[in-house]
GROMACS .gro file of C-alpha atoms in nm:
model
  436
    1MET     CA    1  -0.009   0.000  -0.009
    2LYS     CA    2   0.152   0.333  -0.120
    3ARG     CA    3   0.142   0.545   0.188
    4ARG     CA    4   0.171   0.988   0.207
    5PHE     CA    5   0.357   1.235   0.440
    6ALA     CA    6   0.230   1.181   0.778
    7GLY     CA    7  -0.071   1.040   0.567
    8ARG     CA    8  -0.352   1.148   0.375
    9PHE     CA    9  -0.416   1.503   0.463
   10ALA     CA   10  -0.766   1.628   0.398
   11SER     CA   11  -0.652   1.953   0.346
   12ARG     CA   12  -0.337   2.105   0.163
   13GLY     CA   13  -0.244   2.371   0.433
   14LEU     CA   14  -0.245   2.100   0.735
   15MET     CA   15   0.011   1.986   0.494
   16LEU     CA   16   0.197   2.319   0.454
   17ALA     CA   17   0.133   2.405   0.760
   18ILE     CA   18   0.434   2.127   0.888
   19ALA     CA   19   0.668   2.267   0.664
   20LEU     CA   20   0.825   2.477   0.964
   21LEU     CA   21   0.914   2.165   1.121
   22PHE     CA   22   1.151   2.169   0.931
   23LEU     CA   23   1.312   2.503   1.064
   24SER     CA   24   1.461   2.655   1.390
   25THR     CA   25   1.235   2.909   1.511
   26ALA     CA   26   1.578   3.158   1.519
   27TYR     CA   27   1.455   3.152   1.077
   28ALA     CA   28   1.050   3.110   1.118
   29ASP     CA   29   1.025   3.457   1.018
   30GLU     CA   30   1.255   3.457   0.653
   31LEU     CA   31   1.099   3.092   0.592
   32ARG     CA   32   0.741   3.070   0.763
   33ARG     CA   33   0.444   2.958   0.510
   34VAL     CA   34   0.225   3.154   0.314
   35LYS     CA   35  -0.061   3.049   0.065
   36PRO     CA   36   0.081   3.046  -0.311
   37GLU     CA   37  -0.154   3.318  -0.365
   38LYS     CA   38   0.071   3.553  -0.196
   39VAL     CA   39   0.345   3.513  -0.361
   40GLY     CA   40   0.203   3.484  -0.751
   41MET     CA   41   0.120   3.128  -0.734
   42SER     CA   42  -0.143   2.931  -0.781
   43SER     CA   43  -0.316   2.685  -0.489
   44ALA     CA   44  -0.471   2.475  -0.701
   45ARG     CA   45  -0.162   2.426  -0.969
   46LEU     CA   46   0.108   2.342  -0.729
   47GLU     CA   47  -0.173   2.064  -0.655
   48ARG     CA   48  -0.045   1.905  -0.956
   49LEU     CA   49   0.351   1.820  -0.810
   50GLU     CA   50   0.159   1.639  -0.562
   51VAL     CA   51   0.003   1.452  -0.797
   52LEU     CA   52   0.306   1.408  -0.989
   53ASN     CA   53   0.457   1.305  -0.683
   54GLN     CA   54   0.222   1.027  -0.594
   55ARG     CA   55   0.186   0.921  -0.996
   56TYR     CA   56   0.590   0.826  -0.954
   57VAL     CA   57   0.497   0.580  -0.615
   58ASP     CA   58   0.213   0.436  -0.720
   59GLU     CA   59   0.384   0.319  -1.071
   60GLY     CA   60   0.667   0.144  -0.849
   61LYS     CA   61   0.924   0.405  -1.005
   62LEU     CA   62   1.022   0.552  -0.684
   63ALA     CA   63   0.967   0.405  -0.362
   64GLY     CA   64   0.950   0.766  -0.238
   65VAL     CA   65   0.977   1.136  -0.295
   66MET     CA   66   0.978   1.469  -0.119
   67THR     CA   67   0.883   1.824  -0.278
   68MET     CA   68   0.946   2.169  -0.114
   69VAL     CA   69   0.895   2.520  -0.310
   70ALA     CA   70   0.929   2.829  -0.217
   71ARG     CA   71   0.929   3.232  -0.345
   72HIS     CA   72   0.996   3.538  -0.223
   73GLY     CA   73   1.188   3.329   0.040
   74LYS     CA   74   0.830   3.200   0.171
   75ILE     CA   75   0.732   2.839   0.169
   76VAL     CA   76   0.426   2.742  -0.048
   77HIS     CA   77   0.428   2.372  -0.160
   78LEU     CA   78   0.590   2.126   0.083
   79ASP     CA   79   0.492   1.716   0.007
   80ALA     CA   80   0.623   1.316  -0.001
   81ALA     CA   81   0.467   1.076  -0.127
   82GLY     CA   82   0.600   0.670  -0.060
   83THR     CA   83   0.768   0.505   0.201
   84TYR     CA   84   1.160   0.487   0.379
   85GLY     CA   85   1.195   0.190   0.019
   86VAL     CA   86   1.064  -0.088  -0.092
   87ASP     CA   87   1.188  -0.287   0.172
   88ASN     CA   88   1.074  -0.065   0.455
   89ASP     CA   89   0.685   0.064   0.510
   90LYS     CA   90   0.806   0.346   0.694
   91PRO     CA   91   0.617   0.666   0.577
   92LEU     CA   92   0.890   0.965   0.490
   93SER     CA   93   0.848   1.224   0.768
   94GLU     CA   94   1.000   1.573   0.818
   95ASP     CA   95   1.366   1.451   0.926
   96THR     CA   96   1.374   1.184   0.667
   97LEU     CA   97   1.719   1.164   0.586
   98PHE     CA   98   1.849   1.217   0.255
   99ARG     CA   99   2.210   1.119   0.071
  100ILE     CA  100   2.224   1.415  -0.153
  101TYR     CA  101   2.557   1.266  -0.330
  102SER     CA  102   2.721   1.584  -0.512
  103MET     CA  103   2.464   1.849  -0.388
  104THR     CA  104   2.734   1.825  -0.138
  105LYS     CA  105   2.998   2.045  -0.420
  106PRO     CA  106   2.718   2.385  -0.404
  107ILE     CA  107   2.806   2.397  -0.016
  108THR     CA  108   3.177   2.345   0.001
  109SER     CA  109   3.225   2.574  -0.315
  110VAL     CA  110   3.049   2.806  -0.096
  111ALA     CA  111   3.303   2.693   0.150
  112LEU     CA  112   3.603   2.826  -0.101
  113MET     CA  113   3.453   3.109  -0.204
  114MET     CA  114   3.402   3.263   0.240
  115LEU     CA  115   3.805   3.183   0.230
  116TYR     CA  116   3.838   3.359  -0.087
  117GLU     CA  117   3.625   3.673   0.028
  118GLU     CA  118   3.847   3.613   0.353
  119GLY     CA  119   4.165   3.645   0.152
  120ALA     CA  120   4.305   3.334   0.129
  121PHE     CA  121   4.336   3.250  -0.205
  122GLN     CA  122   4.299   3.379  -0.548
  123LEU     CA  123   4.124   3.232  -0.805
  124SER     CA  124   4.482   3.193  -1.046
  125ASP     CA  125   4.643   3.030  -0.768
  126PRO     CA  126   4.810   2.711  -0.864
  127VAL     CA  127   4.641   2.405  -0.615
  128SER     CA  128   4.954   2.321  -0.586
  129LYS     CA  129   5.033   2.629  -0.366
  130PHE     CA  130   4.814   2.423  -0.104
  131LEU     CA  131   4.854   2.091  -0.189
  132PRO     CA  132   5.228   2.043  -0.289
  133GLN     CA  133   5.083   1.738  -0.461
  134PHE     CA  134   4.990   1.890  -0.772
  135LYS     CA  135   5.326   2.103  -0.835
  136ASN     CA  136   5.430   1.866  -1.175
  137MET     CA  137   5.145   1.676  -1.311
  138GLN     CA  138   5.124   1.485  -1.595
  139VAL     CA  139   4.829   1.454  -1.896
  140TRP     CA  140   4.764   1.174  -2.090
  141THR     CA  141   4.761   1.263  -2.478
  142LYS     CA  142   4.660   1.000  -2.697
  143ASP     CA  143   4.904   0.661  -2.608
  144HIS     CA  144   5.150   0.798  -2.327
  145HIS     CA  145   5.103   1.113  -2.088
  146GLU     CA  146   5.351   1.411  -2.097
  147ASP     CA  147   5.363   1.705  -1.875
  148ALA     CA  148   5.119   1.975  -1.811
  149ASP     CA  149   5.149   2.310  -2.001
  150ASN     CA  150   4.959   2.439  -1.712
  151PRO     CA  151   4.892   2.429  -1.368
  152ILE     CA  152   4.572   2.382  -1.230
  153THR     CA  153   4.409   2.638  -1.087
  154MET     CA  154   4.147   2.759  -0.790
  155HIS     CA  155   3.962   2.807  -1.091
  156HIS     CA  156   4.018   2.550  -1.288
  157LEU     CA  157   3.886   2.337  -0.973
  158LEU     CA  158   3.597   2.493  -0.906
  159THR     CA  159   3.478   2.466  -1.274
  160HIS     CA  160   3.567   2.122  -1.388
  161THR     CA  161   3.766   2.258  -1.635
  162ALA     CA  162   4.108   2.081  -1.395
  163GLY     CA  163   4.117   1.749  -1.651
  164LEU     CA  164   4.017   1.520  -1.335
  165SER     CA  165   3.711   1.303  -1.327
  166TYR     CA  166   3.504   1.003  -1.195
  167GLY     CA  167   3.663   0.733  -1.411
  168VAL     CA  168   3.404   0.577  -1.569
  169GLY     CA  169   3.281   0.593  -1.857
  170GLY     CA  170   3.504   0.440  -2.124
  171ASP     CA  171   3.819   0.199  -2.134
  172ASN     CA  172   4.086   0.468  -2.195
  173PRO     CA  173   4.398   0.465  -1.977
  174VAL     CA  174   4.324   0.783  -1.792
  175ASN     CA  175   3.960   0.604  -1.648
  176GLN     CA  176   4.165   0.249  -1.612
  177GLN     CA  177   4.421   0.436  -1.360
  178TYR     CA  178   4.132   0.573  -1.100
  179GLN     CA  179   3.976   0.244  -1.098
  180GLU     CA  180   4.324   0.103  -1.017
  181ALA     CA  181   4.382   0.333  -0.735
  182LYS     CA  182   4.031   0.297  -0.591
  183LEU     CA  183   4.049   0.643  -0.462
  184LEU     CA  184   3.650   0.595  -0.307
  185GLU     CA  185   3.864   0.357   0.008
  186ALA     CA  186   4.121   0.609   0.092
  187LYS     CA  187   4.088   0.641   0.480
  188ASP     CA  188   4.079   1.031   0.459
  189LEU     CA  189   4.167   1.335   0.200
  190ASP     CA  190   4.532   1.316   0.226
  191GLU     CA  191   4.552   0.938   0.161
  192PHE     CA  192   4.294   1.068  -0.131
  193ILE     CA  193   4.479   1.333  -0.252
  194ASP     CA  194   4.824   1.121  -0.268
  195LYS     CA  195   4.684   0.896  -0.461
  196LEU     CA  196   4.479   1.142  -0.712
  197ALA     CA  197   4.815   1.340  -0.811
  198LYS     CA  198   4.961   1.015  -0.908
  199ILE     CA  199   4.736   0.946  -1.268
  200PRO     CA  200   4.781   1.193  -1.537
  201LEU     CA  201   4.484   1.455  -1.610
  202HIS     CA  202   4.237   1.388  -1.924
  203PHE     CA  203   4.290   1.713  -2.112
  204GLU     CA  204   4.512   2.025  -2.039
  205PRO     CA  205   4.339   2.250  -1.739
  206GLY     CA  206   4.124   2.509  -1.839
  207GLU     CA  207   4.084   2.322  -2.203
  208ARG     CA  208   3.746   2.190  -2.152
  209TRP     CA  209   3.490   2.081  -1.904
  210GLN     CA  210   3.500   1.756  -1.760
  211TYR     CA  211   3.252   1.613  -1.358
  212GLY     CA  212   3.471   1.469  -1.147
  213VAL     CA  213   3.701   1.482  -0.835
  214ALA     CA  214   3.732   1.853  -0.823
  215THR     CA  215   3.487   1.907  -0.561
  216ASP     CA  216   3.689   1.632  -0.358
  217VAL     CA  217   4.018   1.841  -0.402
  218LEU     CA  218   3.858   2.198  -0.262
  219GLY     CA  219   3.721   1.971   0.014
  220ALA     CA  220   4.150   1.934   0.015
  221VAL     CA  221   4.254   2.311   0.058
  222ALA     CA  222   3.947   2.385   0.267
  223GLU     CA  223   4.162   2.157   0.575
  224LYS     CA  224   4.476   2.303   0.465
  225ILE     CA  225   4.369   2.659   0.469
  226SER     CA  226   4.182   2.605   0.803
  227GLY     CA  227   4.331   2.357   0.973
  228GLN     CA  228   4.027   2.192   1.039
  229ASP     CA  229   3.903   1.912   0.896
  230LEU     CA  230   3.625   1.917   0.625
  231ALA     CA  231   3.349   1.807   0.813
  232GLN     CA  232   3.414   2.066   1.132
  233PHE     CA  233   3.505   2.370   0.909
  234LEU     CA  234   3.144   2.300   0.730
  235LYS     CA  235   2.950   2.262   1.044
  236THR     CA  236   3.112   2.581   1.205
  237ARG     CA  237   3.129   2.739   0.923
  238ILE     CA  238   2.812   2.728   0.750
  239PHE     CA  239   2.552   2.444   0.949
  240ASP     CA  240   2.572   2.565   1.293
  241PRO     CA  241   2.497   2.951   1.124
  242LEU     CA  242   2.234   2.834   0.923
  243GLY     CA  243   2.088   2.621   1.182
  244MET     CA  244   2.113   2.327   0.949
  245ASP     CA  245   2.136   2.070   1.209
  246ASP     CA  246   2.028   1.813   1.056
  247THR     CA  247   2.316   1.793   0.761
  248PHE     CA  248   2.624   1.589   0.800
  249PHE     CA  249   2.869   1.323   0.669
  250TYR     CA  250   2.796   1.052   0.845
  251VAL     CA  251   2.474   0.952   1.018
  252PRO     CA  252   2.460   0.954   1.361
  253ALA     CA  253   2.345   0.592   1.585
  254ASP     CA  254   2.050   0.817   1.701
  255LYS     CA  255   1.960   0.917   1.347
  256LEU     CA  256   1.978   0.631   1.229
  257GLU     CA  257   1.579   0.534   1.193
  258ARG     CA  258   1.590   0.878   0.976
  259PHE     CA  259   1.779   0.707   0.688
  260PRO     CA  260   1.583   0.562   0.474
  261THR     CA  261   1.689   0.272   0.160
  262ASN     CA  262   1.888   0.390  -0.131
  263HIS     CA  263   1.800   0.195  -0.440
  264MET     CA  264   1.874   0.105  -0.800
  265TRP     CA  265   1.642   0.073  -1.103
  266ASN     CA  266   1.660  -0.266  -1.193
  267PRO     CA  267   1.555  -0.296  -1.621
  268GLU     CA  268   1.551  -0.655  -1.687
  269GLU     CA  269   1.249  -0.700  -1.401
  270SER     CA  270   1.128  -0.354  -1.410
  271LYS     CA  271   1.126  -0.257  -1.027
  272LEU     CA  272   1.305  -0.067  -0.746
  273VAL     CA  273   1.579  -0.299  -0.581
  274PRO     CA  274   1.761  -0.149  -0.269
  275VAL     CA  275   2.172  -0.096  -0.216
  276ALA     CA  276   2.291  -0.233   0.007
  277ASP     CA  277   2.455  -0.062   0.308
  278ASP     CA  278   2.790  -0.154   0.234
  279ALA     CA  279   2.802  -0.121  -0.171
  280PRO     CA  280   3.057   0.099  -0.312
  281LEU     CA  281   2.943   0.549  -0.303
  282ASN     CA  282   2.654   0.413   0.029
  283ASN     CA  283   2.934   0.283   0.293
  284SER     CA  284   3.069   0.675   0.349
  285TYR     CA  285   2.766   0.777   0.557
  286PHE     CA  286   2.839   0.526   0.773
  287GLY     CA  287   3.182   0.621   0.908
  288GLU     CA  288   3.396   0.403   0.669
  289MET     CA  289   3.560   0.678   0.410
  290PHE     CA  290   3.705   0.984   0.383
  291TYR     CA  291   3.493   1.371   0.400
  292SER     CA  292   3.404   1.383   0.024
  293GLY     CA  293   3.322   1.739   0.001
  294GLY     CA  294   3.212   1.654  -0.399
  295GLY     CA  295   2.967   1.395  -0.256
  296GLY     CA  296   2.939   1.296   0.092
  297LEU     CA  297   2.677   1.482   0.238
  298VAL     CA  298   2.331   1.323   0.427
  299SER     CA  299   2.092   1.601   0.459
  300THR     CA  300   1.712   1.667   0.497
  301ILE     CA  301   1.472   1.843   0.248
  302GLY     CA  302   1.444   2.166   0.492
  303ASP     CA  303   1.830   2.209   0.605
  304TYR     CA  304   1.918   2.222   0.221
  305MET     CA  305   1.665   2.493   0.166
  306LYS     CA  306   1.811   2.691   0.431
  307PHE     CA  307   2.147   2.640   0.206
  308ALA     CA  308   1.934   2.730  -0.076
  309GLU     CA  309   1.722   3.014   0.048
  310MET     CA  310   2.076   3.143   0.175
  311LEU     CA  311   2.171   3.155  -0.215
  312ARG     CA  312   1.907   3.325  -0.387
  313ASN     CA  313   1.867   3.560  -0.129
  314GLY     CA  314   2.220   3.732  -0.186
  315GLY     CA  315   2.426   3.533   0.066
  316ALA     CA  316   2.251   3.618   0.363
  317LEU     CA  317   1.944   3.382   0.678
  318GLY     CA  318   1.780   3.655   0.892
  319LYS     CA  319   2.057   3.793   1.045
  320THR     CA  320   2.290   3.583   0.935
  321ARG     CA  321   2.567   3.662   0.686
  322ILE     CA  322   2.728   3.370   0.506
  323LEU     CA  323   2.901   3.535   0.153
  324SER     CA  324   2.853   3.893  -0.047
  325PRO     CA  325   2.544   3.933  -0.273
  326LYS     CA  326   2.825   3.969  -0.513
  327THR     CA  327   2.975   3.671  -0.465
  328ILE     CA  328   2.752   3.510  -0.498
  329GLU     CA  329   2.663   3.689  -0.807
  330TYR     CA  330   3.013   3.607  -0.960
  331MET     CA  331   2.939   3.231  -0.850
  332THR     CA  332   2.615   3.183  -1.051
  333SER     CA  333   2.732   3.372  -1.409
  334ASN     CA  334   2.875   3.129  -1.632
  335HIS     CA  335   3.251   3.065  -1.665
  336LEU     CA  336   3.311   2.875  -1.974
  337ALA     CA  337   3.393   2.959  -2.271
  338ALA     CA  338   3.106   3.019  -2.566
  339THR     CA  339   3.245   2.687  -2.715
  340THR     CA  340   3.295   2.451  -2.449
  341GLN     CA  341   3.020   2.204  -2.332
  342VAL     CA  342   2.923   2.096  -2.000
  343GLY     CA  343   2.848   1.704  -2.040
  344VAL     CA  344   2.690   1.519  -1.752
  345SER     CA  345   2.530   1.535  -1.386
  346GLY     CA  346   2.417   1.290  -1.072
  347GLU     CA  347   2.164   1.113  -1.313
  348ALA     CA  348   2.237   0.850  -1.529
  349PRO     CA  349   2.315   0.972  -1.944
  350THR     CA  350   2.030   1.009  -2.215
  351ILE     CA  351   2.102   0.877  -2.575
  352ASP     CA  352   2.149   1.217  -2.699
  353LEU     CA  353   2.419   1.399  -2.414
  354GLN     CA  354   2.516   1.745  -2.628
  355ALA     CA  355   2.138   1.774  -2.718
  356ALA     CA  356   2.037   1.754  -2.296
  357TRP     CA  357   2.297   2.010  -2.199
  358ARG     CA  358   2.242   2.240  -2.444
  359GLY     CA  359   2.187   2.593  -2.317
  360ILE     CA  360   2.375   2.539  -1.970
  361GLY     CA  361   2.684   2.623  -1.863
  362PHE     CA  362   2.885   2.631  -1.577
  363GLY     CA  363   2.960   2.919  -1.258
  364LEU     CA  364   3.163   2.866  -0.935
  365GLY     CA  365   3.047   2.554  -0.803
  366PHE     CA  366   2.620   2.575  -1.021
  367GLY     CA  367   2.474   2.484  -1.361
  368ILE     CA  368   2.397   2.787  -1.506
  369VAL     CA  369   2.099   2.850  -1.729
  370THR     CA  370   2.228   3.025  -2.037
  371ASP     CA  371   1.867   3.000  -2.283
  372PRO     CA  372   1.596   2.777  -2.103
  373ALA     CA  373   1.471   2.809  -2.485
  374LYS     CA  374   1.759   2.539  -2.522
  375THR     CA  375   1.714   2.353  -2.219
  376GLY     CA  376   1.399   2.155  -2.330
  377VAL     CA  377   1.248   2.251  -2.007
  378ILE     CA  378   1.053   2.630  -1.791
  379SER     CA  379   1.298   2.797  -1.674
  380SER     CA  380   1.493   3.181  -1.647
  381PRO     CA  381   1.783   3.298  -1.759
  382GLY     CA  382   2.054   3.273  -1.525
  383ALA     CA  383   1.837   3.020  -1.284
  384TYR     CA  384   2.108   2.813  -1.203
  385PHE     CA  385   2.117   2.412  -1.019
  386TRP     CA  386   2.256   2.048  -0.913
  387GLY     CA  387   2.151   1.738  -0.867
  388GLY     CA  388   2.299   1.371  -0.680
  389TYR     CA  389   2.402   1.105  -0.767
  390ALA     CA  390   2.081   0.964  -0.611
  391GLY     CA  391   1.818   1.140  -0.787
  392THR     CA  392   1.837   1.454  -0.580
  393VAL     CA  393   1.796   1.853  -0.701
  394PHE     CA  394   1.763   2.121  -0.627
  395TRP     CA  395   1.724   2.462  -0.875
  396ILE     CA  396   1.748   2.846  -0.756
  397ASP     CA  397   1.575   3.084  -1.036
  398PRO     CA  398   1.658   3.427  -0.941
  399GLU     CA  399   1.421   3.631  -1.203
  400GLU     CA  400   1.120   3.463  -0.998
  401GLU     CA  401   1.334   3.432  -0.661
  402LEU     CA  402   1.216   3.097  -0.619
  403VAL     CA  403   1.320   2.795  -0.499
  404GLY     CA  404   1.244   2.403  -0.581
  405ILE     CA  405   1.408   2.106  -0.406
  406GLY     CA  406   1.333   1.743  -0.510
  407MET     CA  407   1.485   1.455  -0.275
  408LEU     CA  408   1.440   1.069  -0.328
  409GLN     CA  409   1.692   0.770  -0.300
  410LEU     CA  410   1.722   0.593  -0.657
  411ILE     CA  411   2.127   0.568  -0.816
  412ASN     CA  412   2.108   0.672  -1.184
  413SER     CA  413   1.757   0.729  -1.201
  414PRO     CA  414   1.653   0.689  -1.540
  415TRP     CA  415   1.315   0.858  -1.501
  416PRO     CA  416   1.268   1.270  -1.588
  417PHE     CA  417   1.162   1.313  -1.235
  418ARG     CA  418   1.418   1.645  -1.239
  419LYS     CA  419   1.221   1.800  -1.549
  420GLU     CA  420   0.878   1.705  -1.486
  421MET     CA  421   0.916   1.882  -1.181
  422MET     CA  422   1.024   2.215  -1.292
  423VAL     CA  423   0.703   2.235  -1.511
  424ALA     CA  424   0.506   2.155  -1.251
  425THR     CA  425   0.633   2.394  -1.060
  426TYR     CA  426   0.681   2.667  -1.287
  427GLN     CA  427   0.281   2.647  -1.456
  428ALA     CA  428   0.155   2.662  -1.077
  429ILE     CA  429   0.314   3.101  -1.129
  430ASP     CA  430   0.035   3.293  -1.202
  431GLU     CA  431   0.229   3.628  -1.170
  432LEU     CA  432   0.575   3.698  -1.310
  433ASN     CA  433   0.834   3.872  -1.075
  434ARG     CA  434   0.899   4.129  -1.335
  435GLY     CA  435   0.539   4.258  -1.317
  436ARG     CA  436   0.497   4.259  -0.953
   0.00000   0.00000   0.00000
């Protein structure tokens, strides 16, 4: 039997009212619930998001899913459908913890830009200034490797143009070395960096865009500059100030009951299957691997909304300022050349990968919508976003002062849920922000 968030409510207003349970009292005024009509959205049309969520669960495509939308800093939608897993019929609730994987990257990027604002580095600085292992990198060219002409800079890391990858896709020699190095088995970031720096780059730094472990390297830089491990740095500088009490690398023992099952889709049997807790990319949440600034965090939908609202609001939430609005503006501008193609994010690659990423650029830690007409989904120029390996997604639309977050636990999701969620959200807008 499919079960909805805290049961099936007769009143959507009651469901939205519990949004405040996500948020510490310090931010209740900034992130309070309002009727969608108060911020130019339609209550009736937002119900299409609830229908979308329940359809995915009813069709067996997702075990459970939660969505949250805010406009002008006010929560207008909160919904959940389904359960903790195909092996756990506990209904999703306001304190459910999700593996956010690569939605960790924007958080780590913000942490680095906090250090940048403090004068700890320049974007043109070579990463070897902080991690000497990267001083004499080599680049793979055809059938051999040779010395790189240029050093990896901090800007290269933040824009994924450093020549690093995840070592997947194809059987080229560099990918093979990634796999042989067993990076995910590193006990800490020092060991991770030692292993990674011995592998040749895929291309000359700055030559093109490629998704990979660059943000994990940024996490190691943050440790060197701050003198703290990454978990403590993020906690003291971002999580505690924003009241993100349920965001961390390792799930505390007393919160494990709030941690749902991760899943994969079995296409042969057309069904969801649980992912074992000790499977690769799943066991780090139990304290067995290094602090991954690129994909290691667990969070709740409410906690991530605090982070996203801080970004949308120009770097501040309530009286707490994390970054300058000018820094946010700079981070969320497209930093790629017009000829540089963004490649792939959290969801499984599509047949036409190049077409799937038309109209998209990249800033400092975020994908950037440069041309909505080319993306194939409703959006606004300058909207920025990212997603996670288990299907999670968030986006921020500065033009419409809109934030959307989707939380699910399905590795390499084959479904277009992210785009469908965006459509269901945007179609509920009655008044464009420029008309207010």
